[in-house]
PDB file of C-alpha atoms and ligand atoms in Angstrom:
ATOM      1  CA  MET J 178      15.843  43.355  -4.996  1.00 41.00           C
ATOM      2  CA  ALA J 179      12.684  42.457  -3.124  1.00 45.00           C
ATOM      3  CA  ASP J 180      14.051  40.527  -0.193  1.00 51.00           C
ATOM      4  CA  ASN J 181      10.756  38.927   0.800  1.00 48.00           C
ATOM      5  CA  ILE J 182      10.653  36.800  -2.347  1.00 57.00           C
ATOM      6  CA  TYR J 183      12.287  33.408  -2.328  1.00 72.00           C
ATOM      7  CA  THR J 184      14.557  33.607  -5.350  1.00 78.00           C
ATOM      8  CA  LYS J 185      17.348  31.239  -4.370  1.00 82.00           C
ATOM      9  CA  ARG J 186      17.088  28.205  -2.126  1.00 92.00           C
ATOM     10  CA  LEU J 187      18.839  28.476   1.201  1.00 88.00           C
ATOM     11  CA  ASP J 188      20.934  25.374   0.469  1.00 93.00           C
ATOM     12  CA  GLY J 189      21.629  26.362  -3.164  1.00 93.00           C
ATOM     13  CA  ARG J 190      19.325  23.733  -4.736  1.00 96.00           C
ATOM     14  CA  LYS J 191      17.324  24.399  -7.879  1.00 95.00           C
ATOM     15  CA  MET J 192      13.599  24.906  -7.206  1.00 96.00           C
ATOM     16  CA  ASP J 193      12.741  21.438  -8.567  1.00 96.00           C
ATOM     17  CA  GLU J 194      15.777  19.669  -7.127  1.00 97.00           C
ATOM     18  CA  LEU J 195      15.458  16.965  -4.481  1.00 98.00           C
ATOM     19  CA  ARG J 196      18.059  16.634  -1.775  1.00 98.00           C
ATOM     20  CA  LYS J 197      20.563  13.812  -2.309  1.00 98.00           C
ATOM     21  CA  MET J 198      18.617  10.592  -1.856  1.00 98.00           C
ATOM     22  CA  SER J 199      19.951   7.249  -0.677  1.00 98.00           C
ATOM     23  CA  ALA J 200      18.349   3.927   0.189  1.00 98.00           C
ATOM     24  CA  GLU J 201      19.377   0.478   1.327  1.00 98.00           C
ATOM     25  CA  VAL J 202      17.502  -2.833   1.424  1.00 98.00           C
ATOM     26  CA  GLY J 203      17.779  -5.588   4.037  1.00 98.00           C
ATOM     27  CA  VAL J 204      19.181  -3.528   6.908  1.00 98.00           C
ATOM     28  CA  ILE J 205      17.408  -5.520   9.669  1.00 98.00           C
ATOM     29  CA  PRO J 206      18.050  -9.248   9.150  1.00 97.00           C
ATOM     30  CA  ASN J 207      15.406 -10.305  11.716  1.00 97.00           C
ATOM     31  CA  ALA J 208      12.607  -8.537   9.839  1.00 98.00           C
ATOM     32  CA  ASP J 209      10.718 -10.044   6.891  1.00 98.00           C
ATOM     33  CA  GLY J 210      11.545  -6.884   4.975  1.00 98.00           C
ATOM     34  CA  SER J 211      13.515  -3.749   5.782  1.00 98.00           C
ATOM     35  CA  ALA J 212      14.997  -0.633   4.256  1.00 98.00           C
ATOM     36  CA  THR J 213      16.347   2.829   4.860  1.00 98.00           C
ATOM     37  CA  PHE J 214      15.505   5.921   2.829  1.00 99.00           C
ATOM     38  CA  SER J 215      17.051   9.405   3.075  1.00 98.00           C
ATOM     39  CA  PHE J 216      16.374  12.844   1.689  1.00 98.00           C
ATOM     40  CA  GLY J 217      19.594  14.652   2.640  1.00 98.00           C
ATOM     41  CA  SER J 218      19.856  14.478   6.428  1.00 97.00           C
ATOM     42  CA  THR J 219      16.298  13.171   6.898  1.00 98.00           C
ATOM     43  CA  VAL J 220      16.796   9.448   7.466  1.00 98.00           C
ATOM     44  CA  ALA J 221      14.022   6.845   7.885  1.00 99.00           C
ATOM     45  CA  ILE J 222      14.289   3.149   8.653  1.00 98.00           C
ATOM     46  CA  ALA J 223      11.485   0.640   8.014  1.00 99.00           C
ATOM     47  CA  ALA J 224      10.987  -2.909   9.284  1.00 98.00           C
ATOM     48  CA  VAL J 225       8.131  -5.118   8.088  1.00 98.00           C
ATOM     49  CA  TYR J 226       6.900  -8.194   9.997  1.00 98.00           C
ATOM     50  CA  GLY J 227       4.179 -10.342   8.487  1.00 96.00           C
ATOM     51  CA  PRO J 228       1.680 -11.168   7.210  1.00 97.00           C
ATOM     52  CA  LYS J 229       1.165 -13.017  10.517  1.00 97.00           C
ATOM     53  CA  PRO J 230      -1.952 -14.032  12.511  1.00 97.00           C
ATOM     54  CA  LEU J 231      -3.484 -10.997  14.221  1.00 96.00           C
ATOM     55  CA  HIS J 232      -3.965 -11.130  18.000  1.00 96.00           C
ATOM     56  CA  PRO J 233      -6.281 -10.606  19.793  1.00 95.00           C
ATOM     57  CA  GLN J 234      -8.392 -12.658  17.390  1.00 95.00           C
ATOM     58  CA  HIS J 235     -11.472 -10.397  17.542  1.00 96.00           C
ATOM     59  CA  LEU J 236      -9.489  -7.738  15.658  1.00 95.00           C
ATOM     60  CA  GLN J 237      -9.041 -10.079  12.691  1.00 96.00           C
ATOM     61  CA  ASN J 238     -10.820  -9.385   9.423  1.00 96.00           C
ATOM     62  CA  PRO J 239     -11.901 -12.767   7.989  1.00 96.00           C
ATOM     63  CA  LYS J 240     -11.933 -11.278   4.474  1.00 96.00           C
ATOM     64  CA  LYS J 241      -8.500  -9.652   4.319  1.00 97.00           C
ATOM     65  CA  GLY J 242      -5.309  -8.836   6.152  1.00 98.00           C
ATOM     66  CA  ILE J 243      -4.735  -5.475   7.798  1.00 97.00           C
ATOM     67  CA  ILE J 244      -1.723  -3.151   7.763  1.00 98.00           C
ATOM     68  CA  ARG J 245      -0.579  -1.578  11.024  1.00 98.00           C
ATOM     69  CA  CYS J 246       1.982   1.243  10.862  1.00 98.00           C
ATOM     70  CA  ASN J 247       3.950   2.650  13.712  1.00 98.00           C
ATOM     71  CA  TYR J 248       5.794   5.867  12.776  1.00 98.00           C
ATOM     72  CA  ASP J 249       7.860   7.807  15.304  1.00 98.00           C
ATOM     73  CA  LEU J 250      10.820  10.105  15.694  1.00 98.00           C
ATOM     74  CA  LEU J 251      13.691   8.682  17.736  1.00 97.00           C
ATOM     75  CA  SER J 252      14.483  10.919  20.718  1.00 97.00           C
ATOM     76  CA  PHE J 253      17.826  11.984  19.263  1.00 97.00           C
ATOM     77  CA  SER J 254      16.522  12.574  15.727  1.00 97.00           C
ATOM     78  CA  VAL J 255      15.615  16.195  16.443  1.00 96.00           C
ATOM     79  CA  THR J 256      17.538  19.039  18.099  1.00 93.00           C
ATOM     80  CA  GLU J 257      15.021  19.409  20.960  1.00 94.00           C
ATOM     81  CA  ARG J 258      14.990  15.856  22.389  1.00 95.00           C
ATOM     82  CA  LYS J 259      11.697  14.160  21.475  1.00 93.00           C
ATOM     83  CA  ARG J 260      10.000  12.548  24.456  1.00 95.00           C
ATOM     84  CA  PRO J 261       9.830   8.790  23.758  1.00 94.00           C
ATOM     85  CA  GLY J 262       6.441   7.225  23.158  1.00 92.00           C
ATOM     86  CA  PRO J 263       3.475   7.901  20.928  1.00 93.00           C
ATOM     87  CA  SER J 264       2.206  11.441  20.428  1.00 96.00           C
ATOM     88  CA  ARG J 265      -0.830  12.852  18.612  1.00 97.00           C
ATOM     89  CA  ARG J 266       1.504  13.741  15.738  1.00 97.00           C
ATOM     90  CA  SER J 267       3.037  10.263  15.452  1.00 98.00           C
ATOM     91  CA  GLN J 268      -0.366   8.574  15.677  1.00 98.00           C
ATOM     92  CA  GLU J 269      -1.797  10.788  12.957  1.00 97.00           C
ATOM     93  CA  ILE J 270       1.175  10.184  10.665  1.00 98.00           C
ATOM     94  CA  SER J 271       0.962   6.423  11.306  1.00 98.00           C
ATOM     95  CA  ARG J 272      -2.710   6.372  10.213  1.00 98.00           C
ATOM     96  CA  ILE J 273      -1.954   8.510   7.113  1.00 97.00           C
ATOM     97  CA  ILE J 274       0.797   6.084   6.114  1.00 98.00           C
ATOM     98  CA  GLU J 275      -1.542   3.096   6.535  1.00 98.00           C
ATOM     99  CA  TRP J 276      -4.095   4.800   4.274  1.00 97.00           C
ATOM    100  CA  ALA J 277      -1.407   5.619   1.711  1.00 97.00           C
ATOM    101  CA  LEU J 278      -0.047   2.071   1.557  1.00 98.00           C
ATOM    102  CA  GLU J 279      -3.175  -0.051   1.900  1.00 97.00           C
ATOM    103  CA  PRO J 280      -4.586   0.456  -1.637  1.00 97.00           C
ATOM    104  CA  VAL J 281      -1.518  -1.079  -3.290  1.00 97.00           C
ATOM    105  CA  LEU J 282      -1.246  -4.137  -1.043  1.00 98.00           C
ATOM    106  CA  GLY J 283      -2.809  -7.477  -1.961  1.00 94.00           C
ATOM    107  CA  LEU J 284      -4.351  -7.906   1.487  1.00 97.00           C
ATOM    108  CA  ASP J 285      -7.221 -10.085   0.190  1.00 96.00           C
ATOM    109  CA  GLU J 286      -4.736 -12.937  -0.011  1.00 96.00           C
ATOM    110  CA  PHE J 287      -4.101 -12.895   3.734  1.00 97.00           C
ATOM    111  CA  PRO J 288      -7.386 -12.993   5.702  1.00 97.00           C
ATOM    112  CA  GLY J 289      -7.059 -12.823   9.470  1.00 97.00           C
ATOM    113  CA  THR J 290      -3.498 -11.506   9.380  1.00 98.00           C
ATOM    114  CA  VAL J 291      -1.631  -8.300  10.116  1.00 98.00           C
ATOM    115  CA  ILE J 292       1.386  -6.741   8.454  1.00 98.00           C
ATOM    116  CA  ASP J 293       3.307  -4.622  10.945  1.00 98.00           C
ATOM    117  CA  VAL J 294       5.284  -1.749   9.432  1.00 98.00           C
ATOM    118  CA  HIS J 295       7.595  -0.068  11.943  1.00 98.00           C
ATOM    119  CA  LEU J 296       8.921   3.298  10.798  1.00 98.00           C
ATOM    120  CA  MET J 297      11.490   5.200  12.792  1.00 98.00           C
ATOM    121  CA  ILE J 298      13.117   8.495  11.949  1.00 98.00           C
ATOM    122  CA  ILE J 299      16.787   8.365  12.836  1.00 98.00           C
ATOM    123  CA  GLN J 300      17.490  11.958  11.830  1.00 98.00           C
ATOM    124  CA  ALA J 301      14.860  14.602  11.059  1.00 98.00           C
ATOM    125  CA  ASP J 302      15.240  17.545   8.690  1.00 98.00           C
ATOM    126  CA  ALA J 303      11.586  17.824   7.536  1.00 98.00           C
ATOM    127  CA  SER J 304       9.680  15.578   5.069  1.00 98.00           C
ATOM    128  CA  THR J 305      10.092  12.663   7.485  1.00 98.00           C
ATOM    129  CA  ARG J 306       6.666  11.189   6.639  1.00 98.00           C
ATOM    130  CA  CYS J 307       7.671  11.107   2.953  1.00 98.00           C
ATOM    131  CA  ALA J 308      10.989   9.412   3.703  1.00 98.00           C
ATOM    132  CA  ALA J 309       9.172   6.924   5.962  1.00 99.00           C
ATOM    133  CA  ILE J 310       6.661   6.039   3.210  1.00 98.00           C
ATOM    134  CA  ASN J 311       9.461   5.535   0.689  1.00 98.00           C
ATOM    135  CA  ALA J 312      11.329   3.261   3.101  1.00 98.00           C
ATOM    136  CA  ALA J 313       8.101   1.366   3.899  1.00 98.00           C
ATOM    137  CA  ALA J 314       7.377   0.686   0.222  1.00 98.00           C
ATOM    138  CA  ILE J 315      10.864  -0.750  -0.306  1.00 98.00           C
ATOM    139  CA  ALA J 316      10.610  -2.843   2.879  1.00 98.00           C
ATOM    140  CA  LEU J 317       7.179  -4.229   1.888  1.00 98.00           C
ATOM    141  CA  ALA J 318       8.533  -5.244  -1.518  1.00 98.00           C
ATOM    142  CA  HIS J 319      11.550  -6.793   0.191  1.00 98.00           C
ATOM    143  CA  ALA J 320       9.207  -8.751   2.497  1.00 98.00           C
ATOM    144  CA  GLY J 321       7.539 -10.198  -0.607  1.00 97.00           C
ATOM    145  CA  VAL J 322       4.133  -8.715   0.186  1.00 97.00           C
ATOM    146  CA  PRO J 323       2.123  -8.701  -3.077  1.00 97.00           C
ATOM    147  CA  MET J 324       1.903  -5.106  -4.312  1.00 97.00           C
ATOM    148  CA  LYS J 325       0.004  -3.675  -7.262  1.00 95.00           C
ATOM    149  CA  ASP J 326       2.604  -0.942  -7.531  1.00 96.00           C
ATOM    150  CA  LEU J 327       5.384   0.754  -5.612  1.00 97.00           C
ATOM    151  CA  VAL J 328       4.577   3.896  -3.626  1.00 98.00           C
ATOM    152  CA  SER J 329       6.642   7.085  -3.764  1.00 98.00           C
ATOM    153  CA  SER J 330       6.332  10.233  -1.685  1.00 98.00           C
ATOM    154  CA  VAL J 331       7.753  13.751  -1.700  1.00 98.00           C
ATOM    155  CA  SER J 332       6.983  17.131  -0.143  1.00 98.00           C
ATOM    156  CA  ILE J 333       6.347  20.233  -2.192  1.00 98.00           C
ATOM    157  CA  GLY J 334       6.729  23.609  -0.524  1.00 97.00           C
ATOM    158  CA  LYS J 335       5.470  27.070  -1.345  1.00 97.00           C
ATOM    159  CA  LEU J 336       7.875  29.599   0.110  1.00 95.00           C
ATOM    160  CA  ASP J 337       6.299  33.013  -0.252  1.00 93.00           C
ATOM    161  CA  LYS J 338       5.054  32.504  -3.852  1.00 93.00           C
ATOM    162  CA  GLN J 339       7.718  30.069  -5.041  1.00 95.00           C
ATOM    163  CA  LEU J 340       7.114  26.317  -5.341  1.00 97.00           C
ATOM    164  CA  VAL J 341      10.021  24.090  -4.307  1.00 97.00           C
ATOM    165  CA  VAL J 342      10.593  20.337  -4.262  1.00 98.00           C
ATOM    166  CA  ASP J 343      11.564  18.380  -1.119  1.00 98.00           C
ATOM    167  CA  VAL J 344      11.259  20.836   1.748  1.00 97.00           C
ATOM    168  CA  SER J 345      14.022  21.024   4.379  1.00 97.00           C
ATOM    169  CA  LYS J 346      13.431  22.141   7.977  1.00 97.00           C
ATOM    170  CA  GLU J 347      15.101  25.491   7.280  1.00 95.00           C
ATOM    171  CA  GLU J 348      12.640  26.002   4.402  1.00 95.00           C
ATOM    172  CA  GLU J 349       9.665  24.853   6.449  1.00 95.00           C
ATOM    173  CA  ASP J 350      10.491  27.645   8.892  1.00 94.00           C
ATOM    174  CA  TYR J 351      10.518  30.325   6.144  1.00 93.00           C
ATOM    175  CA  HIS J 352       8.535  33.344   7.325  1.00 92.00           C
ATOM    176  CA  GLU J 353       8.996  36.008   4.618  1.00 90.00           C
ATOM    177  CA  GLY J 354       6.101  37.171   2.434  1.00 90.00           C
ATOM    178  CA  GLU J 355       3.340  34.566   2.413  1.00 92.00           C
ATOM    179  CA  GLY J 356       5.502  32.263   4.536  1.00 93.00           C
ATOM    180  CA  ALA J 357       5.821  28.500   4.058  1.00 96.00           C
ATOM    181  CA  THR J 358       3.214  26.012   2.885  1.00 97.00           C
ATOM    182  CA  ASP J 359       4.133  22.356   2.961  1.00 97.00           C
ATOM    183  CA  ILE J 360       2.353  19.630   0.964  1.00 98.00           C
ATOM    184  CA  ALA J 361       3.281  15.999   1.550  1.00 98.00           C
ATOM    185  CA  MET J 362       2.131  13.917  -1.420  1.00 98.00           C
ATOM    186  CA  THR J 363       2.236  10.230  -2.159  1.00 98.00           C
ATOM    187  CA  PHE J 364       1.625   8.606  -5.538  1.00 98.00           C
ATOM    188  CA  MET J 365       1.294   5.152  -6.970  1.00 96.00           C
ATOM    189  CA  SER J 366       4.614   4.931  -8.760  1.00 87.00           C
ATOM    190  CA  ASN J 367       3.407   3.868 -12.194  1.00 85.00           C
ATOM    191  CA  SER J 368       0.212   5.879 -12.450  1.00 84.00           C
ATOM    192  CA  ASP J 369      -0.864   9.405 -11.601  1.00 80.00           C
ATOM    193  CA  LYS J 370      -3.048   8.157  -8.735  1.00 92.00           C
ATOM    194  CA  VAL J 371      -2.610  10.196  -5.563  1.00 96.00           C
ATOM    195  CA  LEU J 372      -2.630   7.947  -2.498  1.00 97.00           C
ATOM    196  CA  ALA J 373      -2.286  10.691   0.115  1.00 97.00           C
ATOM    197  CA  LEU J 374      -1.994  14.455   0.167  1.00 98.00           C
ATOM    198  CA  GLN J 375      -1.582  16.616   3.258  1.00 97.00           C
ATOM    199  CA  LEU J 376      -1.573  20.380   2.993  1.00 97.00           C
ATOM    200  CA  ASP J 377      -0.144  22.473   5.811  1.00 96.00           C
ATOM    201  CA  GLY J 378      -0.605  26.158   4.958  1.00 96.00           C
ATOM    202  CA  LYS J 379      -2.373  28.003   2.170  1.00 96.00           C
ATOM    203  CA  ILE J 380      -2.372  27.634  -1.611  1.00 97.00           C
ATOM    204  CA  THR J 381      -4.731  28.496  -4.477  1.00 97.00           C
ATOM    205  CA  PRO J 382      -6.412  25.684  -6.472  1.00 97.00           C
ATOM    206  CA  GLU J 383      -4.159  26.574  -9.459  1.00 97.00           C
ATOM    207  CA  GLY J 384      -1.090  26.558  -7.225  1.00 97.00           C
ATOM    208  CA  LEU J 385      -2.071  23.153  -5.873  1.00 98.00           C
ATOM    209  CA  LYS J 386      -2.418  21.741  -9.401  1.00 97.00           C
ATOM    210  CA  GLU J 387       1.049  23.058 -10.216  1.00 98.00           C
ATOM    211  CA  ALA J 388       2.416  21.584  -6.974  1.00 98.00           C
ATOM    212  CA  VAL J 389       0.922  18.149  -7.753  1.00 97.00           C
ATOM    213  CA  LYS J 390       2.553  18.250 -11.203  1.00 97.00           C
ATOM    214  CA  LEU J 391       5.925  19.033  -9.613  1.00 97.00           C
ATOM    215  CA  GLY J 392       5.391  16.320  -7.022  1.00 97.00           C
ATOM    216  CA  ARG J 393       4.524  13.751  -9.650  1.00 97.00           C
ATOM    217  CA  LYS J 394       7.729  14.538 -11.552  1.00 97.00           C
ATOM    218  CA  ALA J 395       9.860  14.391  -8.401  1.00 98.00           C
ATOM    219  CA  THR J 396       8.389  11.066  -7.249  1.00 97.00           C
ATOM    220  CA  LYS J 397       9.550   9.503 -10.533  1.00 97.00           C
ATOM    221  CA  GLU J 398      13.098  10.148  -9.287  1.00 98.00           C
ATOM    222  CA  VAL J 399      12.204   8.587  -5.942  1.00 98.00           C
ATOM    223  CA  HIS J 400      10.714   5.582  -7.737  1.00 97.00           C
ATOM    224  CA  ASN J 401      13.839   5.129  -9.874  1.00 98.00           C
ATOM    225  CA  LEU J 402      15.969   4.887  -6.733  1.00 98.00           C
ATOM    226  CA  GLN J 403      13.534   2.473  -5.034  1.00 98.00           C
ATOM    227  CA  VAL J 404      13.603   0.162  -8.052  1.00 98.00           C
ATOM    228  CA  LYS J 405      17.401   0.448  -8.388  1.00 98.00           C
ATOM    229  CA  VAL J 406      18.128  -0.590  -4.790  1.00 98.00           C
ATOM    230  CA  LEU J 407      15.590  -3.440  -4.900  1.00 98.00           C
ATOM    231  CA  LYS J 408      17.128  -4.766  -8.145  1.00 98.00           C
ATOM    232  CA  GLU J 409      20.657  -4.465  -6.786  1.00 98.00           C
ATOM    233  CA  TYR J 410      19.606  -6.289  -3.638  1.00 98.00           C
ATOM    234  CA  LEU J 411      18.016  -9.133  -5.613  1.00 96.00           C
ATOM    235  CA  GLU J 412      21.089  -9.451  -7.821  1.00 95.00           C
ATOM    236  CA  LYS J 413      23.370  -9.521  -4.764  1.00 94.00           C
ATOM    237  CA  THR J 414      21.342 -12.095  -2.819  1.00 93.00           C
ATOM    238  CA  GLY J 415      19.949 -14.096  -5.738  1.00 84.00           C
ATOM    239  CA  GLY J 416      16.434 -13.329  -4.508  1.00 66.00           C
ATOM    240  CA  GLY J 417      16.831 -14.783  -1.001  1.00 57.00           C
ATOM    241  CA  ASP J 418      18.428 -13.497   2.222  1.00 56.00           C
TER     242      ASP J 418
HETATM  243  O1  CDP G 563       8.671  15.615   9.081  1.00 72.99           O
HETATM  244  P1  CDP G 563       7.434  16.057   8.364  1.00 72.99           P
HETATM  245  O2  CDP G 563       7.716  17.245   7.463  1.00 72.99           O
HETATM  246  O3  CDP G 563       6.749  14.936   7.655  1.00 72.99           O
HETATM  247  O4  CDP G 563       6.383  16.508   9.499  1.00 72.99           O
HETATM  248  P2  CDP G 563       6.204  17.863  10.343  1.00 72.99           P
HETATM  249  O5  CDP G 563       5.298  17.517  11.483  1.00 72.99           O
HETATM  250  O6  CDP G 563       5.797  18.954   9.424  1.00 72.99           O
HETATM  251  O7  CDP G 563       7.622  18.161  10.940  1.00 72.99           O
HETATM  252  C1  CDP G 563       8.583  18.898  10.263  1.00 72.99           C
HETATM  253  C2  CDP G 563       9.918  18.797  10.943  1.00 72.99           C
HETATM  254  O8  CDP G 563       9.864  19.434  12.201  1.00 72.99           O
HETATM  255  C3  CDP G 563      10.391  17.388  11.238  1.00 72.99           C
HETATM  256  O9  CDP G 563      10.884  16.712  10.106  1.00 72.99           O
HETATM  257  C4  CDP G 563      11.463  17.683  12.242  1.00 72.99           C
HETATM  258  O10 CDP G 563      12.634  18.129  11.570  1.00 72.99           O
HETATM  259  C5  CDP G 563      10.841  18.831  13.039  1.00 72.99           C
HETATM  260  N1  CDP G 563      10.222  18.338  14.287  1.00 72.99           N
HETATM  261  C6  CDP G 563      10.929  18.485  15.472  1.00 72.99           C
HETATM  262  O11 CDP G 563      12.023  19.021  15.442  1.00 72.99           O
HETATM  263  N2  CDP G 563      10.397  17.983  16.643  1.00 72.99           N
HETATM  264  C7  CDP G 563       9.197  17.382  16.676  1.00 72.99           C
HETATM  265  N3  CDP G 563       8.703  16.910  17.816  1.00 72.99           N
HETATM  266  C8  CDP G 563       8.458  17.240  15.469  1.00 72.99           C
HETATM  267  C9  CDP G 563       9.003  17.735  14.298  1.00 72.99           C
END
């Protein structure tokens, strides 16, 4: 057996199998909208505040509201304690998440305002930006922000030559053969529109097309869970808090 080829996943999952997902709505009563989302032991929490007047006033856009994301890892979310405070990584991921979410939000209805989306990773086992986006989409819907569609995100990996769905940290660190490539992708839930795609590693154009197909299929499962928890929450609360 060639031992540099990834034939079986380290945690026993099928190649196109996501880790066990879970989500909960309304976890932070003070926020206008909130949610958690997990892929296995990667756990994200989202809190949405707004739309509210943006200060200082000169930052306001008189034509539409703006979205401001703040993604970070909590210090204890990773094995090597993460130094508190913003980093280049967290700032980049925050901007990517803003770009991914903005196209679906009805911001034209809220000139001069800001929607703050706080995203914290409680426990990190790779694909944290995807979990954060999924939590953010649920929290924005919970906050009642007008949305053209939900947003669903997943990571696709290429380990040596094998494509896999929902990359864990152990897989991200795979070094055999061609090593690991990690592609975080975010879709509009009800169309094939890609809202964000980040590629870390190497892949051929054909491989990327295949990866996007896999990602699209996997995000349908993410979307189903997002809709399920939002519906259950509405049924439980009768639409209010
Ligand atoms: O989490 P995601 O895959 O979106 O982003 P990444 O920058 O590729 O990070 C991959 C993983 O590395 C994270 O999910 C964490 O498990 C780990 N990590 C860490 O242990 N310490 C950091 N300061 C950053 C990331």
